Amino acid sequence: MLTDTGRVFDAHRHIGVLPSYPFYGGPPVSPDTTARATVKQLIADLDAEGTERALVIPNYGVPDPAVAFSFNELAVEAAQSDDRIRAGLWVSPRPEDEARTARALRLAGEPGVKALKLSFLLGGRATDPACLPLLDRIFAEAARHGLVVHVHTSPGAASDIDEVGHLVERYADAVPVHLVHFGGGMSGHIKLAGSRFFDWITAGKRVYTDLSWAIGFAPRWLAQEIERRGIGHDRVLFASDQPWGDFTGEYARLAAATGGGALGELVFRDTFAALYD
């Protein structure tokens, strides 16, 4: 157990085991070594970590959207098996995924479902006219059911923060938007902590973030900017991103950055509770 109270709330982790894949032209590999195939295995991880609440999202990473969609029912099962768990559903704004996204959205009202997750790493763009009809539908369903929309922000792909920022501008007045990985790299971190994240908050946007995968300087800088500006305390959540992140490492970095005071209480517990409990 990593905390005195054992009350760690994890706002972003995955369930489901991916097939091996020949990434980047190499042999088939399975880098997600801590991926879990069953709810029982997931709960054992939560117990070992001291994680009291968790938002669980389908695992993804191989370039086949059908795999991620196939884990939606497993995420719902997890949420309905244990009150500590909340479910996020995999959705996609790509026209090719319309039928699968429609099936996913039919689960949006299920007990325990609290979020929708989309990523452009498997194709599409936030500003692609072909994606706009399904984006409108995804965010409309999120608003109808009171869900948070999680958006991957990793750089080097169409989902860099400049592109994803259009979703904040368009939808975050009505729907909470969680920017996963705080921009995902150097450019995203600097753009967000330097001004954009706080500009959105000041403008009334319902924008949130986590610092999983963040470069070393980013958590401490963001915490300093929050204290200096006096806003954003309630917009940052702890996320392990298991199995792609490392719970112990992510916890240690963010605990050091927040200093264990009031900001830490919000990051590790209270903001999750406000969004998902």
Short mmCIF file of N, CA, C and O in Angstrom, two decimals, residues 7 28 38 46 73 108-109 160-161 178 197 234 247 253:
data_model
loop_
_atom_site.label_atom_id
_atom_site.label_comp_id
_atom_site.label_asym_id
_atom_site.label_seq_id
_atom_site.Cartn_x
_atom_site.Cartn_y
_atom_site.Cartn_z
N ARG A 7 -6.29 5.45 0.17
CA ARG A 7 -7.35 6.01 -0.67
C ARG A 7 -6.75 6.68 -1.90
O ARG A 7 -6.57 7.88 -1.95
N PRO A 28 6.12 -9.83 -34.05
CA PRO A 28 4.96 -9.67 -33.17
C PRO A 28 5.39 -9.67 -31.70
O PRO A 28 6.14 -10.55 -31.27
N THR A 38 -9.32 -10.38 -17.11
CA THR A 38 -10.53 -10.65 -16.34
C THR A 38 -10.74 -9.59 -15.26
O THR A 38 -9.79 -8.93 -14.82
N LEU A 46 -6.03 -3.77 -7.98
CA LEU A 46 -6.50 -2.65 -7.16
C LEU A 46 -6.20 -2.90 -5.69
O LEU A 46 -5.76 -2.00 -4.96
N GLU A 73 -17.83 -4.38 -23.27
CA GLU A 73 -18.66 -5.17 -22.36
C GLU A 73 -17.89 -5.60 -21.13
O GLU A 73 -18.44 -5.68 -20.02
N ALA A 108 -24.18 3.41 -23.00
CA ALA A 108 -23.82 4.62 -22.24
C ALA A 108 -24.69 4.82 -21.01
O ALA A 108 -24.25 5.46 -20.05
N GLY A 109 -25.90 4.30 -21.02
CA GLY A 109 -26.77 4.46 -19.86
C GLY A 109 -26.69 3.33 -18.85
O GLY A 109 -27.41 3.34 -17.85
N ASP A 160 -2.42 15.41 -31.59
CA ASP A 160 -1.63 16.37 -30.82
C ASP A 160 -2.56 17.46 -30.27
O ASP A 160 -3.67 17.66 -30.74
N ILE A 161 -2.09 18.18 -29.27
CA ILE A 161 -2.97 19.08 -28.51
C ILE A 161 -3.56 20.18 -29.38
O ILE A 161 -4.68 20.64 -29.13
N HIS A 178 -11.57 15.32 -20.68
CA HIS A 178 -10.36 14.90 -19.97
C HIS A 178 -9.26 14.70 -21.00
O HIS A 178 -9.32 13.81 -21.84
N PHE A 197 -4.19 25.57 -20.90
CA PHE A 197 -5.03 24.88 -19.93
C PHE A 197 -5.75 25.88 -19.03
O PHE A 197 -6.97 25.78 -18.80
N ASP A 234 -8.75 21.79 -9.06
CA ASP A 234 -9.76 20.74 -9.17
C ASP A 234 -9.90 20.21 -10.59
O ASP A 234 -10.93 19.65 -10.95
N PHE A 247 2.00 2.02 -12.26
CA PHE A 247 1.31 2.61 -11.12
C PHE A 247 2.29 3.21 -10.12
O PHE A 247 2.14 4.37 -9.70
N ARG A 253 5.76 10.13 -8.87
CA ARG A 253 6.05 11.42 -9.51
C ARG A 253 5.00 12.46 -9.15
O ARG A 253 5.32 13.61 -8.85
#
